[in-house]
PDB file of C-alpha atoms in Angstrom:
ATOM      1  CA  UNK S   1     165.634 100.123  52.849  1.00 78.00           C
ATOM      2  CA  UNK S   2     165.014 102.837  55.590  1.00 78.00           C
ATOM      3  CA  UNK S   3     161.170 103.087  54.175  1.00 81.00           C
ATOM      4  CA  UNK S   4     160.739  99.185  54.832  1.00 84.00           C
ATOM      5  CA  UNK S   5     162.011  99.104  58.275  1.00 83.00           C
ATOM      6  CA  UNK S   6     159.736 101.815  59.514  1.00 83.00           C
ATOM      7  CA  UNK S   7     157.185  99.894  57.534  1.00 84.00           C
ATOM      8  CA  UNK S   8     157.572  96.922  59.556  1.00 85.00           C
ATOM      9  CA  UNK S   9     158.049  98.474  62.459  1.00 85.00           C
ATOM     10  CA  UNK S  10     154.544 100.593  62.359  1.00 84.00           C
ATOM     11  CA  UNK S  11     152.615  97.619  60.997  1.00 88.00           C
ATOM     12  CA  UNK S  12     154.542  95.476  64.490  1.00 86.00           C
ATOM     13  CA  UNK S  13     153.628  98.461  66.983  1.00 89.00           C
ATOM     14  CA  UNK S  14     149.756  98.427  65.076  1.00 85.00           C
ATOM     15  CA  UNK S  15     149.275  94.893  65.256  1.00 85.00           C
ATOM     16  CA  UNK S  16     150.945  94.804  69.262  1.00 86.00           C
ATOM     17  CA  UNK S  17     148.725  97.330  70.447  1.00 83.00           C
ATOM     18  CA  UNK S  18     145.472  95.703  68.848  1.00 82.00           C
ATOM     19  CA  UNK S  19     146.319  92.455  70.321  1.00 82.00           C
ATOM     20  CA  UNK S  20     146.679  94.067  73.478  1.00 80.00           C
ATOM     21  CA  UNK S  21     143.923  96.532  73.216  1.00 77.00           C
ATOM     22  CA  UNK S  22     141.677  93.164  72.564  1.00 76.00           C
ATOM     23  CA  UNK S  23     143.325  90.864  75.555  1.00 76.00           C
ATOM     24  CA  UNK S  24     142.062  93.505  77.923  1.00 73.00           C
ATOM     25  CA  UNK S  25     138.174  94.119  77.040  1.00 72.00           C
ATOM     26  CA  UNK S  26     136.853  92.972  79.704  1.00 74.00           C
ATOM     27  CA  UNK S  27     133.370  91.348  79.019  1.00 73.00           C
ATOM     28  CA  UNK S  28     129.814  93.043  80.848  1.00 78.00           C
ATOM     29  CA  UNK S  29     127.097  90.579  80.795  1.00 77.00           C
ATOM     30  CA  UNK S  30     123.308  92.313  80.791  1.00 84.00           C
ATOM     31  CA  UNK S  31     121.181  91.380  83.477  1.00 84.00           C
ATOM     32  CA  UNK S  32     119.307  89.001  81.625  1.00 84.00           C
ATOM     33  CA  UNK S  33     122.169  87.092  80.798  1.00 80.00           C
ATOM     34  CA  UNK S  34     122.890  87.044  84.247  1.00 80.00           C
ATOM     35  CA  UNK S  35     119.319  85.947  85.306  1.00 82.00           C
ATOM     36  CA  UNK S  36     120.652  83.320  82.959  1.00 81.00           C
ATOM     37  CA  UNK S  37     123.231  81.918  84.593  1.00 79.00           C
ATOM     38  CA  UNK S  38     121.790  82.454  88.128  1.00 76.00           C
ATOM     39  CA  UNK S  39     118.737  80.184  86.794  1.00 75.00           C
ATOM     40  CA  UNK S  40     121.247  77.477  85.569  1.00 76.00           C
ATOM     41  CA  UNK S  41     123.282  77.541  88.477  1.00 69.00           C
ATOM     42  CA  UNK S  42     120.523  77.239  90.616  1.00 66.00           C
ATOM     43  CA  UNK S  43     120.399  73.072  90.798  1.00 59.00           C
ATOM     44  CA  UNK S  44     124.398  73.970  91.885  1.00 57.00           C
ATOM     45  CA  UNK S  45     123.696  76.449  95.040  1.00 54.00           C
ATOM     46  CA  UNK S  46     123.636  74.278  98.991  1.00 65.00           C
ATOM     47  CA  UNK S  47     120.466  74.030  99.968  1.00 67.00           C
ATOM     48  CA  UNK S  48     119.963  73.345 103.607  1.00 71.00           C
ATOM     49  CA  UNK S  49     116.620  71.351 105.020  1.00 72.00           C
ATOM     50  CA  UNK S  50     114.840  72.251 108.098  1.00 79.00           C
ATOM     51  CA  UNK S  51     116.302  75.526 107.829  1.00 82.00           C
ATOM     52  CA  UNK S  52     114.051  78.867 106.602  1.00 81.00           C
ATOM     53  CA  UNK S  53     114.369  82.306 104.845  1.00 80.00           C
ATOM     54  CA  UNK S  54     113.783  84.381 107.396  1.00 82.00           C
ATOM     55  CA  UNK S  55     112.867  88.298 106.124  1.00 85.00           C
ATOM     56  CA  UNK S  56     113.745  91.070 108.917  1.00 86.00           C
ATOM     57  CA  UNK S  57     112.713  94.589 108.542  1.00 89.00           C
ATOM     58  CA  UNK S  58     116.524  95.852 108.174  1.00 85.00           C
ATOM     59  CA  UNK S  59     115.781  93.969 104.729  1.00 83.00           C
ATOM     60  CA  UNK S  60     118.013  91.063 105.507  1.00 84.00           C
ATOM     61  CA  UNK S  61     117.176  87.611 105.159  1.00 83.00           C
ATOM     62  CA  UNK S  62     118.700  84.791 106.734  1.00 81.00           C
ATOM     63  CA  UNK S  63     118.596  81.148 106.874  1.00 80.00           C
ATOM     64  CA  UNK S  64     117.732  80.062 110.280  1.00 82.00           C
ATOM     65  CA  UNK S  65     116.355  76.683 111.729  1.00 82.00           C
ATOM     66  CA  UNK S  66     112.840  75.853 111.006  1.00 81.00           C
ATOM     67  CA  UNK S  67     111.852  72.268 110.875  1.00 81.00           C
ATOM     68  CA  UNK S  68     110.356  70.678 107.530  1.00 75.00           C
ATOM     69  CA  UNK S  69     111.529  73.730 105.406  1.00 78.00           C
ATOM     70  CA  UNK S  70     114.462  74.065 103.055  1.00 76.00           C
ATOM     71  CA  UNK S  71     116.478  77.207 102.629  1.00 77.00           C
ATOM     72  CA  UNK S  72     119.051  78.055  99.756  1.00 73.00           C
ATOM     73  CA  UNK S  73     122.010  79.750 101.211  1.00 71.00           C
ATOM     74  CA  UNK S  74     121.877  81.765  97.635  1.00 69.00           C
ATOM     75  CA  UNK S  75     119.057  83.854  99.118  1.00 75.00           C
ATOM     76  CA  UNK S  76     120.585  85.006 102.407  1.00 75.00           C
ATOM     77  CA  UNK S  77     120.737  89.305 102.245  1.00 75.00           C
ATOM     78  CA  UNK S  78     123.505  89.807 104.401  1.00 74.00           C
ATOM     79  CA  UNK S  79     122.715  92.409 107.633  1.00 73.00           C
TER      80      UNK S  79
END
């Protein structure tokens, strides 16, 4: 009887920790899958008109007010 309850309780404490063990892999996507969902989120990102991506040689860029052009926030480098 012993040998059954120590039976049960390894094969509990084996299957807890797996289930656990498996709830916290977190999940590393590679940079094409990434590239991925940037490109399919794209048609979701604020684009603002008569705005434009302005480059500055500290290697940001920032949106700033340029009429006729559009500028997608997405691509702002922050200073």
């Amino acid at each position: 009887m012993k040998k059954i309850l120590f039976s049960v309780a390894v094969i509990a404490t084996v299957a807890i920790a797996g289930w656990n063990y498996q709830q916290n892999k977190e999940v590393e996507l590679s940079d094409l899958a990434m590239e991925n969902v940037e490109a399919l989120a794209q048609g979701e990102i604020e684009n603002y008109y008569n705005f434009k991506l302005i480059p500055y040689p500290s290697g940001c860029k920032i949106c700033e007010r340029k009429d006729g052009y559009w500028c997608n926030v997405h691509d702002q480098v922050p200073c």
